[in-house]
mmCIF file of C-alpha atoms and ligand atoms in Angstrom:
data_model
loop_
_atom_site.group_PDB
_atom_site.id
_atom_site.type_symbol
_atom_site.label_atom_id
_atom_site.label_comp_id
_atom_site.label_asym_id
_atom_site.label_seq_id
_atom_site.Cartn_x
_atom_site.Cartn_y
_atom_site.Cartn_z
ATOM 1 C CA UNK A 52 -13.542 224.867 63.669
ATOM 2 C CA UNK A 53 -15.214 223.281 66.687
ATOM 3 C CA UNK A 54 -13.368 220.203 67.879
ATOM 4 C CA UNK A 55 -15.384 217.067 67.663
ATOM 5 C CA UNK A 56 -15.621 215.182 70.946
ATOM 6 C CA UNK A 57 -14.928 211.468 71.232
ATOM 7 C CA UNK A 58 -17.917 209.522 69.984
ATOM 8 C CA UNK A 59 -19.258 207.566 72.900
ATOM 9 C CA UNK A 60 -20.294 204.026 72.271
ATOM 10 C CA UNK A 61 -21.127 200.934 74.298
ATOM 11 C CA UNK A 62 -19.257 197.806 73.220
ATOM 12 C CA UNK A 63 -21.238 194.594 73.141
ATOM 13 C CA UNK A 64 -21.741 193.428 76.738
ATOM 14 C CA UNK A 65 -20.842 189.978 75.422
ATOM 15 C CA UNK A 66 -17.214 191.071 75.193
ATOM 16 C CA UNK A 67 -17.159 191.519 78.962
ATOM 17 C CA UNK A 68 -19.148 188.315 79.482
ATOM 18 C CA UNK A 69 -16.790 186.076 77.534
ATOM 19 C CA UNK A 70 -13.696 187.728 79.057
ATOM 20 C CA UNK A 71 -10.161 187.617 77.694
ATOM 21 C CA UNK A 72 -9.493 184.710 75.334
ATOM 22 C CA UNK A 73 -7.753 182.260 77.719
ATOM 23 C CA UNK A 74 -4.639 181.898 75.591
ATOM 24 C CA UNK A 75 -4.041 185.623 75.640
ATOM 25 C CA UNK A 76 -3.700 185.291 79.451
ATOM 26 C CA UNK A 77 -1.297 182.391 79.029
ATOM 27 C CA UNK A 78 0.802 184.373 76.560
ATOM 28 C CA UNK A 79 0.995 187.307 79.005
ATOM 29 C CA UNK A 80 2.161 185.002 81.823
ATOM 30 C CA UNK A 81 4.812 183.491 79.542
ATOM 31 C CA UNK A 82 6.143 186.940 78.615
ATOM 32 C CA UNK A 83 6.424 187.939 82.296
ATOM 33 C CA UNK A 84 8.529 184.864 83.093
ATOM 34 C CA UNK A 85 10.668 185.267 79.956
ATOM 35 C CA UNK A 86 11.322 188.909 80.850
ATOM 36 C CA UNK A 87 13.103 187.591 83.960
ATOM 37 C CA UNK A 88 15.531 185.726 81.679
ATOM 38 C CA UNK A 89 14.029 182.236 82.100
ATOM 39 C CA UNK A 90 14.276 180.057 78.946
ATOM 40 C CA UNK A 91 10.718 178.955 78.364
ATOM 41 C CA UNK A 92 9.487 175.972 76.321
ATOM 42 C CA UNK A 93 5.987 176.872 75.172
ATOM 43 C CA UNK A 94 3.684 173.858 75.203
ATOM 44 C CA UNK A 95 0.627 176.026 75.765
ATOM 45 C CA UNK A 96 -0.898 176.941 72.438
ATOM 46 C CA UNK A 97 -1.642 174.354 69.721
ATOM 47 C CA UNK A 98 0.297 176.157 67.009
ATOM 48 C CA UNK A 99 2.613 173.750 65.126
ATOM 49 C CA UNK A 100 6.100 175.223 64.684
ATOM 50 C CA UNK A 101 7.106 173.023 61.732
ATOM 51 C CA UNK A 102 7.413 174.569 58.272
ATOM 52 C CA UNK A 103 4.883 173.597 55.677
ATOM 53 C CA UNK A 104 6.088 171.110 53.049
ATOM 54 C CA UNK A 105 8.215 172.796 50.301
ATOM 55 C CA UNK A 106 5.715 171.725 47.617
ATOM 56 C CA UNK A 107 2.983 173.629 49.443
ATOM 57 C CA UNK A 108 5.170 176.715 49.821
ATOM 58 C CA UNK A 109 6.039 176.574 46.116
ATOM 59 C CA UNK A 110 2.386 176.303 45.094
ATOM 60 C CA UNK A 111 1.642 179.406 47.179
ATOM 61 C CA UNK A 112 4.477 181.452 45.721
ATOM 62 C CA UNK A 113 3.716 180.452 42.132
ATOM 63 C CA UNK A 114 0.099 181.565 42.588
ATOM 64 C CA UNK A 115 0.888 185.018 43.991
ATOM 65 C CA UNK A 116 1.103 186.865 40.628
ATOM 66 C CA UNK A 117 -2.391 185.666 39.617
ATOM 67 C CA UNK A 118 -4.167 186.706 42.760
ATOM 68 C CA UNK A 119 -5.201 190.309 42.616
ATOM 69 C CA UNK A 120 -8.961 189.865 42.149
ATOM 70 C CA UNK A 121 -11.479 189.024 44.851
ATOM 71 C CA UNK A 122 -11.410 185.293 45.528
ATOM 72 C CA UNK A 123 -14.756 183.579 44.863
ATOM 73 C CA UNK A 124 -16.704 183.004 48.112
ATOM 74 C CA UNK A 125 -17.531 179.435 47.116
ATOM 75 C CA UNK A 126 -13.822 178.659 46.632
ATOM 76 C CA UNK A 127 -11.912 177.601 43.533
ATOM 77 C CA UNK A 128 -13.368 174.546 41.755
ATOM 78 C CA UNK A 129 -9.846 173.045 41.790
ATOM 79 C CA UNK A 130 -9.771 173.233 45.590
ATOM 80 C CA UNK A 131 -13.268 171.835 46.027
ATOM 81 C CA UNK A 132 -12.262 168.923 43.766
ATOM 82 C CA UNK A 133 -9.010 168.349 45.689
ATOM 83 C CA UNK A 134 -11.029 168.209 48.921
ATOM 84 C CA UNK A 135 -13.496 165.728 47.422
ATOM 85 C CA UNK A 136 -10.584 163.560 46.190
ATOM 86 C CA UNK A 137 -8.992 163.625 49.658
ATOM 87 C CA UNK A 138 -12.264 162.735 51.409
ATOM 88 C CA UNK A 139 -12.677 159.891 48.930
ATOM 89 C CA UNK A 140 -9.200 158.510 49.668
ATOM 90 C CA UNK A 141 -9.254 159.088 53.421
ATOM 91 C CA UNK A 142 -12.851 158.225 54.342
ATOM 92 C CA UNK A 143 -13.923 156.188 51.289
ATOM 93 C CA UNK A 144 -16.915 158.447 50.788
ATOM 94 C CA UNK A 145 -18.052 160.459 47.841
ATOM 95 C CA UNK A 146 -18.646 164.217 47.984
ATOM 96 C CA UNK A 147 -20.070 166.374 45.212
ATOM 97 C CA UNK A 148 -17.443 169.145 45.065
ATOM 98 C CA UNK A 149 -19.969 171.686 43.757
ATOM 99 C CA UNK A 150 -22.772 171.060 46.238
ATOM 100 C CA UNK A 151 -21.231 169.518 49.333
ATOM 101 C CA UNK A 152 -17.929 171.374 49.908
ATOM 102 C CA UNK A 153 -17.007 174.954 50.706
ATOM 103 C CA UNK A 154 -13.448 176.157 51.424
ATOM 104 C CA UNK A 155 -12.939 178.321 54.527
ATOM 105 C CA UNK A 156 -10.307 180.642 55.952
ATOM 106 C CA UNK A 157 -9.228 177.992 58.449
ATOM 107 C CA UNK A 158 -11.822 176.225 60.583
ATOM 108 C CA UNK A 159 -12.174 178.892 63.261
ATOM 109 C CA UNK A 160 -14.091 181.575 61.366
ATOM 110 C CA UNK A 161 -16.480 178.971 59.971
ATOM 111 C CA UNK A 162 -17.042 177.505 63.436
ATOM 112 C CA UNK A 163 -17.615 180.942 64.949
ATOM 113 C CA UNK A 164 -20.116 182.042 62.328
ATOM 114 C CA UNK A 165 -22.099 178.825 61.864
ATOM 115 C CA UNK A 166 -24.695 179.793 64.484
ATOM 116 C CA UNK A 167 -25.189 183.151 62.728
ATOM 117 C CA UNK A 168 -25.921 181.369 59.477
ATOM 118 C CA UNK A 169 -28.229 178.716 60.937
ATOM 119 C CA UNK A 170 -29.994 179.970 64.082
ATOM 120 C CA UNK A 171 -33.621 180.965 63.723
ATOM 121 C CA UNK A 172 -34.165 182.964 66.886
ATOM 122 C CA UNK A 173 -37.886 183.528 66.174
ATOM 123 C CA UNK A 174 -38.379 179.813 65.604
ATOM 124 C CA UNK A 175 -37.840 179.095 69.294
ATOM 125 C CA UNK A 176 -34.778 176.879 68.968
ATOM 126 C CA UNK A 177 -31.808 178.808 70.237
ATOM 127 C CA UNK A 178 -29.771 176.267 72.188
ATOM 128 C CA UNK A 179 -26.295 175.544 70.907
ATOM 129 C CA UNK A 180 -24.874 172.456 72.609
ATOM 130 C CA UNK A 181 -21.139 171.814 72.756
ATOM 131 C CA UNK A 182 -18.805 169.739 74.859
ATOM 132 C CA UNK A 183 -16.645 171.008 77.702
ATOM 133 C CA UNK A 184 -13.746 171.087 78.402
ATOM 134 C CA UNK A 185 -13.420 172.327 74.847
ATOM 135 C CA UNK A 186 -12.373 174.799 72.227
ATOM 136 C CA UNK A 187 -13.945 178.119 73.334
ATOM 137 C CA UNK A 188 -15.240 179.152 69.905
ATOM 138 C CA UNK A 189 -18.450 177.044 69.868
ATOM 139 C CA UNK A 190 -19.791 178.881 72.935
ATOM 140 C CA UNK A 191 -18.586 182.293 71.768
ATOM 141 C CA UNK A 192 -20.096 181.800 68.323
ATOM 142 C CA UNK A 193 -23.413 180.852 69.925
ATOM 143 C CA UNK A 194 -23.435 183.925 72.162
ATOM 144 C CA UNK A 195 -22.591 186.400 69.415
ATOM 145 C CA UNK A 196 -25.358 184.883 67.276
ATOM 146 C CA UNK A 197 -27.888 185.438 70.060
ATOM 147 C CA UNK A 198 -28.073 181.744 70.915
ATOM 148 C CA UNK A 199 -27.991 180.110 74.311
ATOM 149 C CA UNK A 200 -25.005 177.910 75.055
ATOM 150 C CA UNK A 201 -25.525 174.460 76.575
ATOM 151 C CA UNK A 202 -22.330 172.804 77.808
ATOM 152 C CA UNK A 203 -22.223 168.988 77.834
ATOM 153 C CA UNK A 204 -19.486 167.745 80.172
ATOM 154 C CA UNK A 205 -16.850 165.311 78.978
ATOM 155 C CA UNK A 206 -15.886 162.999 81.798
ATOM 156 C CA UNK A 207 -13.076 160.506 81.924
ATOM 157 C CA UNK A 208 -15.364 157.730 83.192
ATOM 158 C CA UNK A 209 -17.374 158.134 79.962
ATOM 159 C CA UNK A 210 -14.251 158.021 77.733
ATOM 160 C CA UNK A 211 -14.635 161.810 77.243
ATOM 161 C CA UNK A 212 -17.853 161.335 75.250
ATOM 162 C CA UNK A 213 -20.924 163.438 76.162
ATOM 163 C CA UNK A 214 -24.075 161.805 77.520
ATOM 164 C CA UNK A 215 -26.483 162.211 74.602
ATOM 165 C CA UNK A 216 -29.438 160.753 76.523
ATOM 166 C CA UNK A 217 -29.855 163.498 79.090
ATOM 167 C CA UNK A 218 -30.581 166.377 76.660
ATOM 168 C CA UNK A 219 -33.925 167.851 75.572
ATOM 169 C CA UNK A 220 -33.058 167.864 71.885
ATOM 170 C CA UNK A 221 -36.300 169.581 70.849
ATOM 171 C CA UNK A 222 -34.876 172.975 71.887
ATOM 172 C CA UNK A 223 -31.417 172.397 70.433
ATOM 173 C CA UNK A 224 -30.587 174.030 67.094
ATOM 174 C CA UNK A 225 -26.966 172.968 66.821
ATOM 175 C CA UNK A 226 -24.760 170.316 68.443
ATOM 176 C CA UNK A 227 -20.987 170.682 68.230
ATOM 177 C CA UNK A 228 -18.843 167.594 68.572
ATOM 178 C CA UNK A 229 -15.068 167.670 68.321
ATOM 179 C CA UNK A 230 -13.290 164.349 67.775
ATOM 180 C CA UNK A 231 -10.397 163.800 67.973
ATOM 181 C CA UNK A 232 -10.971 166.104 70.903
ATOM 182 C CA UNK A 233 -9.157 169.199 71.986
ATOM 183 C CA UNK A 234 -8.133 169.174 74.821
ATOM 184 C CA UNK A 235 -8.639 165.558 75.955
ATOM 185 C CA UNK A 236 -7.139 163.848 72.892
ATOM 186 C CA UNK A 237 -10.070 161.394 72.929
ATOM 187 C CA UNK A 238 -11.482 159.863 69.757
ATOM 188 C CA UNK A 239 -15.118 158.916 69.109
ATOM 189 C CA UNK A 240 -16.114 155.615 67.520
ATOM 190 C CA UNK A 241 -18.102 155.830 64.283
ATOM 191 C CA UNK A 242 -21.110 154.318 66.099
ATOM 192 C CA UNK A 243 -21.183 157.314 68.434
ATOM 193 C CA UNK A 244 -21.114 159.755 65.513
ATOM 194 C CA UNK A 245 -23.890 157.731 63.902
ATOM 195 C CA UNK A 246 -25.973 157.966 67.074
ATOM 196 C CA UNK A 247 -25.509 161.762 67.205
ATOM 197 C CA UNK A 248 -26.425 162.129 63.517
ATOM 198 C CA UNK A 249 -29.529 159.969 64.076
ATOM 199 C CA UNK A 250 -30.606 162.269 66.923
ATOM 200 C CA UNK A 251 -30.011 165.322 64.719
ATOM 201 C CA UNK A 252 -32.338 163.955 62.062
ATOM 202 C CA UNK A 253 -34.956 162.701 64.538
ATOM 203 C CA UNK A 254 -35.150 166.017 66.388
ATOM 204 C CA UNK A 255 -34.365 168.459 63.587
ATOM 205 C CA UNK A 256 -31.087 169.972 64.745
ATOM 206 C CA UNK A 257 -27.736 170.270 62.988
ATOM 207 C CA UNK A 258 -24.777 168.125 63.980
ATOM 208 C CA UNK A 259 -21.580 170.110 63.400
ATOM 209 C CA UNK A 260 -18.466 167.968 63.746
ATOM 210 C CA UNK A 261 -15.224 169.861 64.229
ATOM 211 C CA UNK A 262 -12.703 167.395 62.788
ATOM 212 C CA UNK A 263 -9.620 169.626 62.731
ATOM 213 C CA UNK A 264 -7.481 166.842 64.274
ATOM 214 C CA UNK A 265 -8.529 163.680 62.384
ATOM 215 C CA UNK A 266 -5.119 163.380 60.707
ATOM 216 C CA UNK A 267 -2.937 163.487 63.805
ATOM 217 C CA UNK A 268 -3.379 160.163 65.536
ATOM 218 C CA UNK A 269 -1.175 157.675 67.343
ATOM 219 C CA UNK A 270 -3.088 154.383 67.106
ATOM 220 C CA UNK A 271 -5.570 154.135 64.232
ATOM 221 C CA UNK A 272 -7.089 156.690 61.820
ATOM 222 C CA UNK A 273 -10.064 158.296 63.606
ATOM 223 C CA UNK A 274 -13.604 158.199 62.209
ATOM 224 C CA UNK A 275 -15.402 161.112 60.550
ATOM 225 C CA UNK A 276 -19.045 162.068 60.101
ATOM 226 C CA UNK A 277 -18.175 162.129 56.386
ATOM 227 C CA UNK A 278 -18.177 158.309 56.559
ATOM 228 C CA UNK A 279 -21.861 158.223 57.499
ATOM 229 C CA UNK A 280 -24.121 156.825 54.813
ATOM 230 C CA UNK A 281 -26.786 159.455 55.566
ATOM 231 C CA UNK A 282 -25.274 162.926 56.032
ATOM 232 C CA UNK A 283 -28.587 164.795 56.241
ATOM 233 C CA UNK A 284 -28.342 167.525 58.945
ATOM 234 C CA UNK A 285 -24.605 166.924 59.279
ATOM 235 C CA UNK A 286 -21.592 169.155 58.577
ATOM 236 C CA UNK A 287 -17.879 168.402 59.031
ATOM 237 C CA UNK A 288 -15.253 171.091 59.613
ATOM 238 C CA UNK A 289 -11.702 170.300 58.486
ATOM 239 C CA UNK A 290 -8.470 172.267 58.483
ATOM 240 C CA UNK A 291 -4.936 172.216 57.109
ATOM 241 C CA UNK A 292 -3.659 173.982 60.219
ATOM 242 C CA UNK A 293 -2.682 170.886 62.195
ATOM 243 C CA UNK A 294 -2.593 168.218 59.471
ATOM 244 C CA UNK A 295 -0.125 170.169 57.345
ATOM 245 C CA UNK A 296 1.322 172.666 59.894
ATOM 246 C CA UNK A 297 -0.349 175.509 58.012
ATOM 247 C CA UNK A 298 -1.892 177.609 60.798
ATOM 248 C CA UNK A 299 -0.510 180.815 59.241
ATOM 249 C CA UNK A 300 -2.044 180.080 55.835
ATOM 250 C CA UNK A 301 -5.634 179.895 57.196
ATOM 251 C CA UNK A 302 -7.208 177.135 55.169
ATOM 252 C CA UNK A 303 -9.942 174.598 55.794
ATOM 253 C CA UNK A 304 -13.282 173.437 54.461
ATOM 254 C CA UNK A 305 -16.811 172.600 55.489
ATOM 255 C CA UNK A 306 -18.478 169.574 53.896
ATOM 256 C CA UNK A 307 -21.664 167.596 54.292
ATOM 257 C CA UNK A 308 -25.408 168.080 53.810
ATOM 258 C CA UNK A 309 -25.893 169.916 50.479
ATOM 259 C CA UNK A 310 -28.735 172.085 51.840
ATOM 260 C CA UNK A 311 -26.613 173.285 54.735
ATOM 261 C CA UNK A 312 -23.671 173.922 52.404
ATOM 262 C CA UNK A 313 -26.066 175.949 50.211
ATOM 263 C CA UNK A 314 -26.979 178.049 53.269
ATOM 264 C CA UNK A 315 -23.274 178.707 53.872
ATOM 265 C CA UNK A 316 -22.781 179.636 50.212
ATOM 266 C CA UNK A 317 -25.557 182.186 50.672
ATOM 267 C CA UNK A 318 -24.192 183.495 53.970
ATOM 268 C CA UNK A 319 -20.452 183.673 53.404
ATOM 269 C CA UNK A 320 -20.161 186.286 50.604
ATOM 270 C CA UNK A 321 -21.473 188.869 53.103
ATOM 271 C CA UNK A 322 -18.792 188.025 55.637
ATOM 272 C CA UNK A 323 -15.785 188.272 53.314
ATOM 273 C CA UNK A 324 -14.021 185.158 54.529
ATOM 274 C CA UNK A 325 -13.097 183.605 51.183
ATOM 275 C CA UNK A 326 -9.474 182.406 51.397
ATOM 276 C CA UNK A 327 -6.955 184.237 49.207
ATOM 277 C CA UNK A 328 -6.512 182.533 45.854
ATOM 278 C CA UNK A 329 -2.812 181.814 46.452
ATOM 279 C CA UNK A 330 -3.710 180.100 49.720
ATOM 280 C CA UNK A 331 -6.340 178.040 47.924
ATOM 281 C CA UNK A 332 -3.727 176.968 45.340
ATOM 282 C CA UNK A 333 -1.374 175.957 48.166
ATOM 283 C CA UNK A 334 -4.271 174.080 49.790
ATOM 284 C CA UNK A 335 -4.753 172.015 46.606
ATOM 285 C CA UNK A 336 -1.105 170.894 46.899
ATOM 286 C CA UNK A 337 -1.598 170.105 50.597
ATOM 287 C CA UNK A 338 -4.757 167.989 50.254
ATOM 288 C CA UNK A 339 -3.208 166.137 47.289
ATOM 289 C CA UNK A 340 -0.194 164.978 49.292
ATOM 290 C CA UNK A 341 -0.170 162.501 52.171
ATOM 291 C CA UNK A 342 3.584 162.024 52.542
ATOM 292 C CA UNK A 343 4.133 165.182 54.566
ATOM 293 C CA UNK A 344 1.215 164.234 56.820
ATOM 294 C CA UNK A 345 2.807 160.865 57.548
ATOM 295 C CA UNK A 346 6.039 162.675 58.438
ATOM 296 C CA UNK A 347 4.112 165.027 60.732
ATOM 297 C CA UNK A 348 2.439 162.099 62.490
ATOM 298 C CA UNK A 349 5.808 160.396 63.049
ATOM 299 C CA UNK A 350 7.227 163.613 64.461
ATOM 300 C CA UNK A 351 4.360 164.048 66.933
ATOM 301 C CA UNK A 352 4.705 160.401 67.962
ATOM 302 C CA UNK A 353 8.397 161.006 68.722
ATOM 303 C CA UNK A 354 7.652 164.119 70.784
ATOM 304 C CA UNK A 355 4.773 162.384 72.536
ATOM 305 C CA UNK A 356 7.027 159.507 73.608
ATOM 306 C CA UNK A 357 9.629 161.932 75.013
ATOM 307 C CA UNK A 358 7.102 163.740 77.220
ATOM 308 C CA UNK A 359 5.070 160.658 78.194
ATOM 309 C CA UNK A 360 8.250 158.842 79.313
ATOM 310 C CA UNK A 361 9.173 161.766 81.582
ATOM 311 C CA UNK A 362 5.666 161.885 83.090
ATOM 312 C CA UNK A 363 5.560 158.126 83.619
ATOM 313 C CA UNK A 364 8.949 158.234 85.370
ATOM 314 C CA UNK A 365 7.430 160.735 87.813
ATOM 315 C CA UNK A 366 4.235 158.717 88.267
ATOM 316 C CA UNK A 367 2.075 161.336 86.536
ATOM 317 C CA UNK A 368 -0.911 159.938 84.658
ATOM 318 C CA UNK A 369 -1.791 160.780 81.054
ATOM 319 C CA UNK A 370 -5.582 160.659 81.093
ATOM 320 C CA UNK A 371 -6.439 160.823 77.390
ATOM 321 C CA UNK A 372 -4.632 161.426 74.140
ATOM 322 C CA UNK A 373 -4.961 158.681 71.593
ATOM 323 C CA UNK A 374 -4.956 161.416 68.921
ATOM 324 C CA UNK A 375 -4.436 165.186 68.372
ATOM 325 C CA UNK A 376 -1.248 167.069 69.249
ATOM 326 C CA UNK A 377 -2.090 167.218 72.951
ATOM 327 C CA UNK A 378 -1.499 165.259 76.117
ATOM 328 C CA UNK A 379 -4.302 165.550 78.683
ATOM 329 C CA UNK A 380 -2.536 165.028 81.955
ATOM 330 C CA UNK A 381 -3.949 164.568 85.444
ATOM 331 C CA UNK A 382 -2.689 167.132 87.959
ATOM 332 C CA UNK A 383 -0.967 165.182 90.736
ATOM 333 C CA UNK A 384 -2.412 165.603 94.240
ATOM 334 C CA UNK A 385 -5.148 168.144 94.806
ATOM 335 C CA UNK A 386 -3.415 171.237 93.448
ATOM 336 C CA UNK A 387 -5.698 173.429 91.267
ATOM 337 C CA UNK A 388 -4.747 173.180 87.592
ATOM 338 C CA UNK A 389 -3.967 176.896 87.278
ATOM 339 C CA UNK A 390 -1.574 176.781 90.282
ATOM 340 C CA UNK A 391 0.097 173.637 88.892
ATOM 341 C CA UNK A 392 0.533 175.288 85.475
ATOM 342 C CA UNK A 393 1.919 178.437 87.142
ATOM 343 C CA UNK A 394 4.433 176.285 89.033
ATOM 344 C CA UNK A 395 5.580 174.578 85.804
ATOM 345 C CA UNK A 396 5.845 177.959 84.090
ATOM 346 C CA UNK A 397 8.202 179.174 86.818
ATOM 347 C CA UNK A 398 10.402 176.171 85.922
ATOM 348 C CA UNK A 399 10.292 177.071 82.223
ATOM 349 C CA UNK A 400 7.470 174.981 80.712
ATOM 350 C CA UNK A 401 4.193 176.510 79.571
ATOM 351 C CA UNK A 402 1.206 174.148 79.780
ATOM 352 C CA UNK A 403 -2.490 175.069 79.666
ATOM 353 C CA UNK A 404 -4.535 174.715 82.851
ATOM 354 C CA UNK A 405 -7.475 172.385 82.201
ATOM 355 C CA UNK A 406 -9.847 174.916 83.765
ATOM 356 C CA UNK A 407 -9.205 177.216 80.765
ATOM 357 C CA UNK A 408 -11.257 174.785 78.678
ATOM 358 C CA UNK A 409 -14.261 174.635 81.015
ATOM 359 C CA UNK A 410 -15.106 173.546 84.564
ATOM 360 C CA UNK A 411 -14.825 169.820 83.763
ATOM 361 C CA UNK A 412 -11.195 170.476 82.778
ATOM 362 C CA UNK A 413 -10.239 171.192 86.389
ATOM 363 C CA UNK A 414 -7.820 168.567 87.671
ATOM 364 C CA UNK A 415 -5.961 168.337 84.337
ATOM 365 C CA UNK A 416 -3.450 170.274 82.253
ATOM 366 C CA UNK A 417 -3.006 170.165 78.489
ATOM 367 C CA UNK A 418 0.479 169.793 77.045
ATOM 368 C CA UNK A 419 0.778 170.770 73.360
ATOM 369 C CA UNK A 420 3.449 168.779 71.494
ATOM 370 C CA UNK A 421 4.269 171.756 69.302
ATOM 371 C CA UNK A 422 7.906 172.707 70.098
ATOM 372 C CA UNK A 423 10.691 171.058 68.054
ATOM 373 C CA UNK A 424 12.034 167.681 69.276
ATOM 374 C CA UNK A 425 15.081 169.215 71.005
ATOM 375 C CA UNK A 426 12.869 171.638 72.924
ATOM 376 C CA UNK A 427 10.588 168.748 73.922
ATOM 377 C CA UNK A 428 13.656 166.956 75.347
ATOM 378 C CA UNK A 429 14.475 170.063 77.318
ATOM 379 C CA UNK A 430 10.863 170.300 78.543
ATOM 380 C CA UNK A 431 10.930 166.623 79.567
ATOM 381 C CA UNK A 432 14.005 167.242 81.740
ATOM 382 C CA UNK A 433 12.432 170.347 83.276
ATOM 383 C CA UNK A 434 9.196 168.470 83.965
ATOM 384 C CA UNK A 435 11.067 165.606 85.613
ATOM 385 C CA UNK A 436 12.812 168.151 87.850
ATOM 386 C CA UNK A 437 9.611 169.973 88.724
ATOM 387 C CA UNK A 438 7.386 166.960 89.427
HETATM 388 C C1 PLP B 162 -10.755 172.003 68.156
HETATM 389 C C2 PLP B 162 -10.283 173.029 67.212
HETATM 390 N N1 PLP B 162 -11.036 173.350 66.177
HETATM 391 C C3 PLP B 162 -10.666 174.279 65.291
HETATM 392 C C4 PLP B 162 -9.474 174.949 65.427
HETATM 393 C C5 PLP B 162 -9.148 176.032 64.447
HETATM 394 O O1 PLP B 162 -8.286 175.680 63.494
HETATM 395 P P1 PLP B 162 -7.945 176.647 62.285
HETATM 396 O O2 PLP B 162 -6.515 176.997 62.446
HETATM 397 O O3 PLP B 162 -8.232 175.842 61.084
HETATM 398 O O4 PLP B 162 -8.820 177.861 62.361
HETATM 399 C C6 PLP B 162 -8.632 174.635 66.494
HETATM 400 C C7 PLP B 162 -7.363 175.357 66.661
HETATM 401 O O5 PLP B 162 -6.655 175.239 67.585
HETATM 402 C C8 PLP B 162 -9.045 173.666 67.414
HETATM 403 O O6 PLP B 162 -8.295 173.339 68.456
#
C-alpha cells in the first residue's frame, strides 16, 4: 500500500498574529525558576485556589447520575430562573429567565464568540472596540470573527475609564467594557455605563459589559449594566469563576436585550458550548447562596491588606484596585514592567507585567491575590526584601 504523505495545511495567519497567550509565557518562566529549586508564590494568573463551597460540590455530585444526555443549548430552566433571582436580589432588576438569560460555559467562550454571532461584515460595521490594558479575549474574538479591533486606552488620569467622546461610533459594531476592570481593579459608576448604553442605542452598536468581577469588591458593590432601565443593545457577561471560586467548573451567563439573547440562542447550538447538566445544577446552588461569596470577599480583603501593607512599607504605589482580585501596582523608577516582573520572579514571586495587557499597561504590574493567606504572607516578605 502506498504510504500517505503528511497532509500539508496552512494554519490561520491570525494564530501567528496574536502570538502566544501571554499567560502561557508567564507559566513557562515560572517553571524555569522552579526547576532551579526556588519556592515560587504564583500571583500571576487570576485563578482562585480556594475550594468551591461544599453545598456547590454536593449539588454537582448529586447531579452526575442524571447527566448522560446532551445538555440543552439554552440552559436548564432551573438555572435561568436562579440567575434571574440572583440578578433581582443583587441589582434590583427584573429579568425574564426565558428571553433574557442564557447560561454559558464560563464567560470566556461567550466573550470570544460574541463577535462571530453579531458581526455583519457585509454591512460595513466591523470595528470591535475594547479597552486596554485588558483581558486579551475581546481583541482575539474580534480578529477570529473577521472584525477590526479598536483599542481604547485606559489611563490613570481618567480613573481608568475610556474616553467615549473621541470615537467614530458609526463604524463600531461592538463595544466591550469590563468593570470592575481586569487588570486595573477600577470600577465604573452607573452614570458611565448609562452613557455608554445611550451611545450604543444612538449609533446602533452593541454594548457588551464583561462583569466577571462585580462580586469581588473592597468598598461598595459595583454597578452593572443590568441596573439600567433601558437595556436595549446591551448584554452583560457574568461568571461563577471568581465570585464562587469555580474556574474549573466553567459556568457563567449572558443576560440583557432579549433580541440579542435570541441571536445567541440561535448561534450557540452550532458551537456546542452548553454547560454540562451537572455543572448547571451546581451553578443553581452557587447563584442561590451569598454566604460563601461574603466569605470569599473577606478572604480577598485579608490578602489584599497583607500585600498592600508590604508595598506601602517600601513606598510602592498601588494605582488602582477598588475591586477585583488584583492589585495594579506602579513599577518603581523607570524599569520596564517585564524586567521588574522578571526580577521579582527571581526572588520567588510571580506577578504579571502590565505590558502583557496592552501598551497602556507599561509602567505597572498586576498582582493576583489568588494564593492562600499563608502564601500571601510569604510573598509580602519576599516583596519587601526585593523592593
Ligand atoms: C475580565 C475577564 N473576563 C472574563 C474572564 C473569564 O472568566 P471565565 O472563567 O468565566 O471564563 C476572565 C478570567 O480571568 C477575566 O479576567
